[in-house]
Tab-separated table of N, CA and C in Angstrom:
chain	number	residue	atom	x	y	z
U	17	MET	N	102.315	101.557	91.792
U	17	MET	CA	101.468	102.317	90.899
U	17	MET	C	102.323	102.878	89.771
U	18	CYS	N	101.729	102.995	88.626
U	18	CYS	CA	102.430	103.542	87.471
U	18	CYS	C	101.957	104.967	87.213
U	19	VAL	N	102.891	105.824	86.824
U	19	VAL	CA	102.575	107.223	86.546
U	19	VAL	C	101.497	107.287	85.469
U	20	GLY	N	100.503	108.130	85.705
U	20	GLY	CA	99.423	108.328	84.746
U	20	GLY	C	98.231	107.417	84.945
U	21	GLU	N	98.361	106.403	85.791
U	21	GLU	CA	97.248	105.493	86.044
U	21	GLU	C	96.589	105.838	87.379
U	22	ASN	N	95.329	105.498	87.503
U	22	ASN	CA	94.628	105.700	88.762
U	22	ASN	C	95.028	104.613	89.739
U	23	GLY	N	95.103	104.977	91.010
U	23	GLY	CA	95.449	104.014	92.040
U	23	GLY	C	94.931	104.484	93.385
U	24	PHE	N	95.154	103.671	94.381
U	24	PHE	CA	94.687	104.040	95.711
U	24	PHE	C	95.424	103.239	96.776
U	25	ILE	N	95.359	103.757	97.995
U	25	ILE	CA	95.793	103.049	99.196
U	25	ILE	C	94.547	102.971	100.061
U	26	THR	N	94.312	101.830	100.681
U	26	THR	CA	93.105	101.705	101.491
U	26	THR	C	93.379	100.952	102.781
U	27	THR	N	92.546	101.206	103.766
U	27	THR	CA	92.588	100.464	105.028
U	27	THR	C	91.259	99.732	105.173
U	28	ASN	N	91.262	98.694	105.952
U	28	ASN	CA	90.029	97.946	106.208
U	28	ASN	C	89.434	98.325	107.551
U	29	ALA	N	89.479	99.617	107.875
U	29	ALA	CA	88.969	100.079	109.162
U	29	ALA	C	87.444	100.010	109.201
U	30	LEU	N	86.914	99.734	110.362
U	30	LEU	CA	85.465	99.718	110.556
U	30	LEU	C	84.907	101.127	110.438
U	31	SER	N	83.616	101.238	110.209
U	31	SER	CA	82.994	102.553	110.036
U	31	SER	C	83.079	103.411	111.300
U	32	ILE	N	83.272	102.791	112.459
U	32	ILE	CA	83.372	103.569	113.704
U	32	ILE	C	84.781	104.144	113.920
U	33	ILE	N	85.715	103.770	113.054
U	33	ILE	CA	87.092	104.248	113.141
U	33	ILE	C	87.268	105.409	112.163
U	34	ASP	N	87.808	106.509	112.658
U	34	ASP	CA	88.129	107.655	111.808
U	34	ASP	C	89.519	107.450	111.231
U	35	VAL	N	89.686	107.719	109.939
U	35	VAL	CA	90.978	107.563	109.278
U	35	VAL	C	91.398	108.913	108.707
U	36	THR	N	92.579	109.372	109.110
U	36	THR	CA	93.160	110.604	108.584
U	36	THR	C	94.498	110.256	107.960
U	37	TRP	N	94.701	110.707	106.725
U	37	TRP	CA	95.934	110.430	105.988
U	37	TRP	C	96.871	111.614	106.067
U	38	THR	N	98.162	111.322	106.273
U	38	THR	CA	99.203	112.339	106.206
U	38	THR	C	100.294	111.822	105.285
U	39	LYS	N	101.135	112.746	104.816
U	39	LYS	CA	102.218	112.351	103.917
U	39	LYS	C	103.519	113.006	104.363
U	40	ASP	N	104.537	112.189	104.608
U	40	ASP	CA	105.887	112.663	104.926
U	40	ASP	C	105.914	113.732	106.015
U	41	GLY	N	104.949	113.721	106.911
U	41	GLY	CA	104.912	114.714	107.972
U	41	GLY	C	104.574	116.121	107.489
U	42	ASP	N	104.110	116.263	106.263
U	42	ASP	CA	103.767	117.557	105.672
U	42	ASP	C	102.420	118.029	106.222
U	43	PRO	N	102.397	119.128	106.999
U	43	PRO	CA	101.142	119.582	107.585
U	43	PRO	C	100.127	120.086	106.549
U	44	SER	N	100.577	120.395	105.334
U	44	SER	CA	99.639	120.881	104.318
U	44	SER	C	98.901	119.743	103.624
U	45	PHE	N	99.361	118.493	103.815
U	45	PHE	CA	98.683	117.345	103.209
U	45	PHE	C	97.817	116.667	104.253
U	46	SER	N	96.537	116.531	103.936
U	46	SER	CA	95.634	115.825	104.833
U	46	SER	C	94.432	115.344	104.032
U	47	ALA	N	94.022	114.119	104.300
U	47	ALA	CA	92.833	113.550	103.673
U	47	ALA	C	92.168	112.646	104.698
U	48	THR	N	90.891	112.396	104.508
U	48	THR	CA	90.166	111.538	105.439
U	48	THR	C	89.448	110.437	104.673
U	49	GLY	N	89.114	109.383	105.397
U	49	GLY	CA	88.383	108.259	104.810
U	49	GLY	C	89.266	107.035	104.692
U	50	ASN	N	88.648	105.887	104.489
U	50	ASN	CA	89.389	104.629	104.419
U	50	ASN	C	90.304	104.532	103.214
U	51	THR	N	89.985	105.249	102.135
U	51	THR	CA	90.733	105.132	100.890
U	51	THR	C	91.329	106.466	100.485
U	52	LEU	N	92.601	106.420	100.106
U	52	LEU	CA	93.297	107.595	99.576
U	52	LEU	C	93.506	107.339	98.087
U	53	ASN	N	92.844	108.160	97.252
U	53	ASN	CA	92.879	107.960	95.802
U	53	ASN	C	93.956	108.798	95.133
U	54	PHE	N	94.549	108.238	94.083
U	54	PHE	CA	95.482	108.942	93.211
U	54	PHE	C	94.849	108.923	91.821
U	55	THR	N	94.341	110.087	91.365
U	55	THR	CA	93.615	110.137	90.094
U	55	THR	C	94.119	111.266	89.209
U	56	PRO	N	95.099	111.053	88.401
U	56	PRO	CA	95.948	109.866	88.310
U	56	PRO	C	97.166	110.012	89.205
U	57	TYR	N	97.889	108.926	89.361
U	57	TYR	CA	99.128	108.899	90.119
U	57	TYR	C	100.212	109.636	89.344
U	58	SER	N	100.996	110.460	90.057
U	58	SER	CA	102.122	111.158	89.422
U	58	SER	C	103.375	110.948	90.263
U	59	ALA	N	104.524	111.239	89.690
U	59	ALA	CA	105.802	111.039	90.384
U	59	ALA	C	105.875	111.873	91.663
U	60	THR	N	105.152	112.979	91.733
U	60	THR	CA	105.175	113.808	92.944
U	60	THR	C	104.391	113.169	94.094
U	61	ASP	N	103.668	112.101	93.794
U	61	ASP	CA	102.911	111.406	94.839
U	61	ASP	C	103.763	110.434	95.645
U	62	THR	N	105.032	110.273	95.284
U	62	THR	CA	105.885	109.363	96.049
U	62	THR	C	106.063	109.884	97.459
U	63	GLY	N	106.241	108.978	98.384
U	63	GLY	CA	106.458	109.371	99.775
U	63	GLY	C	105.882	108.343	100.718
U	64	THR	N	105.963	108.645	102.000
U	64	THR	CA	105.421	107.762	103.029
U	64	THR	C	104.099	108.333	103.512
U	65	TYR	N	103.063	107.544	103.363
U	65	TYR	CA	101.724	107.933	103.782
U	65	TYR	C	101.389	107.233	105.086
U	66	ASN	N	100.781	107.980	105.997
U	66	ASN	CA	100.356	107.425	107.275
U	66	ASN	C	98.843	107.489	107.361
U	67	ALA	N	98.238	106.369	107.686
U	67	ALA	CA	96.805	106.326	107.974
U	67	ALA	C	96.682	106.314	109.490
U	68	VAL	N	96.206	107.411	110.029
U	68	VAL	CA	96.046	107.528	111.479
U	68	VAL	C	94.625	107.082	111.809
U	69	LEU	N	94.526	105.910	112.468
U	69	LEU	CA	93.231	105.350	112.837
U	69	LEU	C	92.896	105.778	114.253
U	70	SER	N	91.704	106.307	114.440
U	70	SER	CA	91.320	106.724	115.789
U	70	SER	C	89.865	106.367	116.070
U	71	TYR	N	89.671	105.920	117.283
U	71	TYR	CA	88.338	105.570	117.775
U	71	TYR	C	87.984	106.613	118.819
U	72	SER	N	87.211	107.606	118.412
U	72	SER	CA	86.953	108.768	119.269
U	72	SER	C	86.216	108.421	120.553
U	73	ALA	N	85.456	107.324	120.572
U	73	ALA	CA	84.732	106.933	121.783
U	73	ALA	C	85.667	106.467	122.888
U	74	ASN	N	86.877	106.051	122.529
U	74	ASN	CA	87.828	105.586	123.529
U	74	ASN	C	89.241	105.951	123.075
U	75	PRO	N	89.758	107.093	123.516
U	75	PRO	CA	91.097	107.522	123.096
U	75	PRO	C	92.211	106.564	123.513
U	76	ASN	N	91.946	105.660	124.468
U	76	ASN	CA	92.959	104.705	124.925
U	76	ASN	C	92.799	103.338	124.263
U	77	SER	N	91.937	103.237	123.282
U	77	SER	CA	91.669	101.956	122.629
U	77	SER	C	92.875	101.479	121.832
U	78	CYS	N	93.022	100.152	121.752
U	78	CYS	CA	94.094	99.588	120.931
U	78	CYS	C	93.798	99.782	119.443
U	79	ALA	N	92.589	100.218	119.111
U	79	ALA	CA	92.237	100.507	117.717
U	79	ALA	C	92.919	101.781	117.220
U	80	ASN	N	93.395	102.599	118.126
U	80	ASN	CA	94.088	103.828	117.750
U	80	ASN	C	95.503	103.459	117.310
U	81	GLN	N	95.714	103.477	116.020
U	81	GLN	CA	96.978	103.031	115.433
U	81	GLN	C	97.379	103.970	114.305
U	82	THR	N	98.648	103.907	113.926
U	82	THR	CA	99.119	104.586	112.727
U	82	THR	C	99.737	103.534	111.819
U	83	LEU	N	99.213	103.445	110.606
U	83	LEU	CA	99.718	102.509	109.609
U	83	LEU	C	100.487	103.306	108.568
U	84	SER	N	101.644	102.819	108.170
U	84	SER	CA	102.476	103.531	107.193
U	84	SER	C	102.635	102.704	105.932
U	85	TYR	N	102.670	103.410	104.794
U	85	TYR	CA	102.893	102.757	103.512
U	85	TYR	C	103.727	103.693	102.659
U	86	THR	N	104.810	103.175	102.099
U	86	THR	CA	105.681	103.990	101.249
U	86	THR	C	105.359	103.724	99.792
U	87	VAL	N	105.076	104.802	99.064
U	87	VAL	CA	104.790	104.737	97.637
U	87	VAL	C	106.059	105.156	96.912
U	88	THR	N	106.546	104.312	96.007
U	88	THR	CA	107.764	104.607	95.261
U	88	THR	C	107.422	105.166	93.888
U	89	SER	N	108.431	105.701	93.222
U	89	SER	CA	108.193	106.353	91.938
U	89	SER	C	108.024	105.383	90.787
U	90	ALA	N	108.375	104.139	90.974
U	90	ALA	CA	108.240	103.166	89.893
U	90	ALA	C	107.985	101.792	90.485
U	91	PRO	N	107.307	100.942	89.746
U	91	PRO	CA	107.107	99.586	90.249
U	91	PRO	C	108.433	98.844	90.290
U	92	PRO	N	108.562	97.828	91.144
U	92	PRO	CA	109.804	97.060	91.184
U	92	PRO	C	110.068	96.395	89.838
U	93	ILE	N	111.317	96.327	89.473
U	93	ILE	CA	111.697	95.740	88.196
U	93	ILE	C	112.344	94.389	88.465
U	94	ALA	N	111.735	93.347	87.935
U	94	ALA	CA	112.309	92.012	88.072
U	94	ALA	C	113.275	91.803	86.922
U	95	GLY	N	114.360	91.146	87.184
U	95	GLY	CA	115.310	90.912	86.110
U	95	GLY	C	116.407	89.975	86.530
U	96	ASN	N	117.336	89.793	85.646
U	96	ASN	CA	118.431	88.879	85.860
U	96	ASN	C	119.306	89.336	87.024
U	97	GLY	N	119.664	88.422	87.899
U	97	GLY	CA	120.589	88.734	88.981
U	97	GLY	C	119.956	89.323	90.224
U	98	GLN	N	118.661	89.558	90.210
U	98	GLN	CA	118.017	90.090	91.401
U	98	GLN	C	117.543	88.935	92.265
U	99	THR	N	117.479	89.165	93.558
U	99	THR	CA	117.036	88.135	94.485
U	99	THR	C	115.638	88.470	94.980
U	100	VAL	N	114.750	87.530	94.880
U	100	VAL	CA	113.402	87.658	95.410
U	100	VAL	C	113.202	86.495	96.364
U	101	ASP	N	112.842	86.785	97.597
U	101	ASP	CA	112.669	85.736	98.586
U	101	ASP	C	111.195	85.526	98.885
U	102	ILE	N	110.823	84.278	99.131
U	102	ILE	CA	109.465	83.910	99.511
U	102	ILE	C	109.546	83.350	100.922
U	103	ALA	N	108.764	83.897	101.846
U	103	ALA	CA	108.748	83.391	103.215
U	103	ALA	C	107.602	82.399	103.359
U	104	PHE	N	107.931	81.170	103.718
U	104	PHE	CA	106.923	80.153	103.964
U	104	PHE	C	106.485	80.259	105.418
U	105	ILE	N	105.481	79.489	105.799
U	105	ILE	CA	104.962	79.548	107.161
U	105	ILE	C	106.054	79.287	108.187
U	106	ASP	N	106.992	78.389	107.860
U	106	ASP	CA	108.065	78.106	108.808
U	106	ASP	C	109.189	79.142	108.709
U	107	THR	N	108.972	80.231	107.992
U	107	THR	CA	109.872	81.371	107.790
U	107	THR	C	111.164	81.017	107.059
U	108	THR	N	111.180	79.867	106.386
U	108	THR	CA	112.323	79.536	105.542
U	108	THR	C	112.288	80.426	104.318
U	109	LEU	N	113.407	81.022	103.966
U	109	LEU	CA	113.462	81.871	102.786
U	109	LEU	C	113.865	81.057	101.572
U	110	GLU	N	113.159	81.283	100.477
U	110	GLU	CA	113.432	80.591	99.227
U	110	GLU	C	113.736	81.629	98.160
U	111	ASN	N	114.651	81.315	97.263
U	111	ASN	CA	114.976	82.212	96.165
U	111	ASN	C	113.999	81.949	95.023
U	112	LEU	N	113.192	82.957	94.665
U	112	LEU	CA	112.187	82.810	93.618
U	112	LEU	C	112.811	82.415	92.292
U	113	PHE	N	114.043	82.854	92.012
U	113	PHE	CA	114.682	82.523	90.751
U	113	PHE	C	114.964	81.023	90.620
U	114	ASP	N	115.071	80.305	91.757
U	114	ASP	CA	115.186	78.847	91.676
U	114	ASP	C	113.940	78.274	91.007
U	115	TYR	N	112.784	78.836	91.331
U	115	TYR	CA	111.533	78.360	90.748
U	115	TYR	C	111.403	78.815	89.298
U	116	ILE	N	111.760	80.050	89.026
U	116	ILE	CA	111.660	80.570	87.661
U	116	ILE	C	112.607	79.809	86.746
U	117	ASN	N	113.860	79.613	87.174
U	117	ASN	CA	114.811	78.867	86.356
U	117	ASN	C	114.325	77.452	86.101
U	118	GLY	N	113.766	76.807	87.124
U	118	GLY	CA	113.226	75.465	86.957
U	118	GLY	C	112.066	75.464	85.977
U	119	LEU	N	111.224	76.485	86.046
U	119	LEU	CA	110.100	76.594	85.131
U	119	LEU	C	110.588	76.801	83.706
U	120	MET	N	111.628	77.610	83.538
U	120	MET	CA	112.169	77.847	82.203
U	120	MET	C	112.721	76.553	81.609
U	121	ILE	N	113.374	75.741	82.432
U	121	ILE	CA	113.904	74.460	81.956
U	121	ILE	C	112.755	73.569	81.518
U	122	ILE	N	111.697	73.528	82.311
U	122	ILE	CA	110.527	72.719	81.961
U	122	ILE	C	109.909	73.225	80.670
U	123	LEU	N	109.756	74.559	80.548
U	123	LEU	CA	109.172	75.125	79.339
U	123	LEU	C	110.037	74.834	78.111
U	124	GLU	N	111.352	74.986	78.259
U	124	GLU	CA	112.244	74.712	77.138
U	124	GLU	C	112.172	73.238	76.744
U	125	SER	N	112.145	72.343	77.731
U	125	SER	CA	112.050	70.909	77.445
U	125	SER	C	110.739	70.596	76.758
U	126	GLY	N	109.645	71.192	77.238
U	126	GLY	CA	108.341	70.967	76.624
U	126	GLY	C	108.297	71.484	75.201
U	127	GLN	N	108.935	72.626	74.962
U	127	GLN	CA	108.960	73.189	73.618
U	127	GLN	C	109.757	72.290	72.674
U	128	LYS	N	110.885	71.766	73.146
U	128	LYS	CA	111.685	70.855	72.321
U	128	LYS	C	110.914	69.584	72.027
U	129	LEU	N	110.182	69.076	73.038
U	129	LEU	CA	109.364	67.867	72.828
U	129	LEU	C	108.279	68.147	71.802
U	130	LEU	N	107.634	69.323	71.906
U	130	LEU	CA	106.594	69.682	70.961
U	130	LEU	C	107.173	69.791	69.547
U	131	GLN	N	108.347	70.409	69.415
U	131	GLN	CA	108.986	70.521	68.096
U	131	GLN	C	109.309	69.137	67.559
U	132	HIS	N	109.773	68.252	68.410
U	132	HIS	CA	110.104	66.887	67.989
U	132	HIS	C	108.844	66.155	67.516
U	133	LEU	N	107.758	66.290	68.262
U	133	LEU	CA	106.511	65.628	67.908
U	133	LEU	C	105.952	66.180	66.597
U	134	GLN	N	106.091	67.497	66.393
U	134	GLN	CA	105.588	68.100	65.150
U	134	GLN	C	106.402	67.652	63.955
U	135	ALA	N	107.688	67.355	64.162
U	135	ALA	CA	108.552	66.918	63.066
U	135	ALA	C	108.243	65.490	62.630
U	136	LEU	N	107.605	64.702	63.522
U	136	LEU	CA	107.300	63.300	63.183
U	136	LEU	C	106.189	63.215	62.213
């Protein structure tokens, strides 16, 4: 999320599941419902949010879970020299920059071909 923009975190819990949000273990922060809205998002909203899912009809249900999501102060910055891995179904890791570099070569070649064709 970017500072100043609206955003949210949401769970896909069923209507029979109660969702309570907590942040960084802070007892003064609490919200309920499937969606936690940031209107607008600010740098003070960074932290680890927990969605505590509970099924009150059965306290021993496997539906009773805690989901965690960490919100950072800035979106990730892609750039030169960084490694981005893609996990395929067979869990082989691939370096995304191999694909980007290959795409850049294709784009540069296509641009040179287009310039050559325009010169004819």
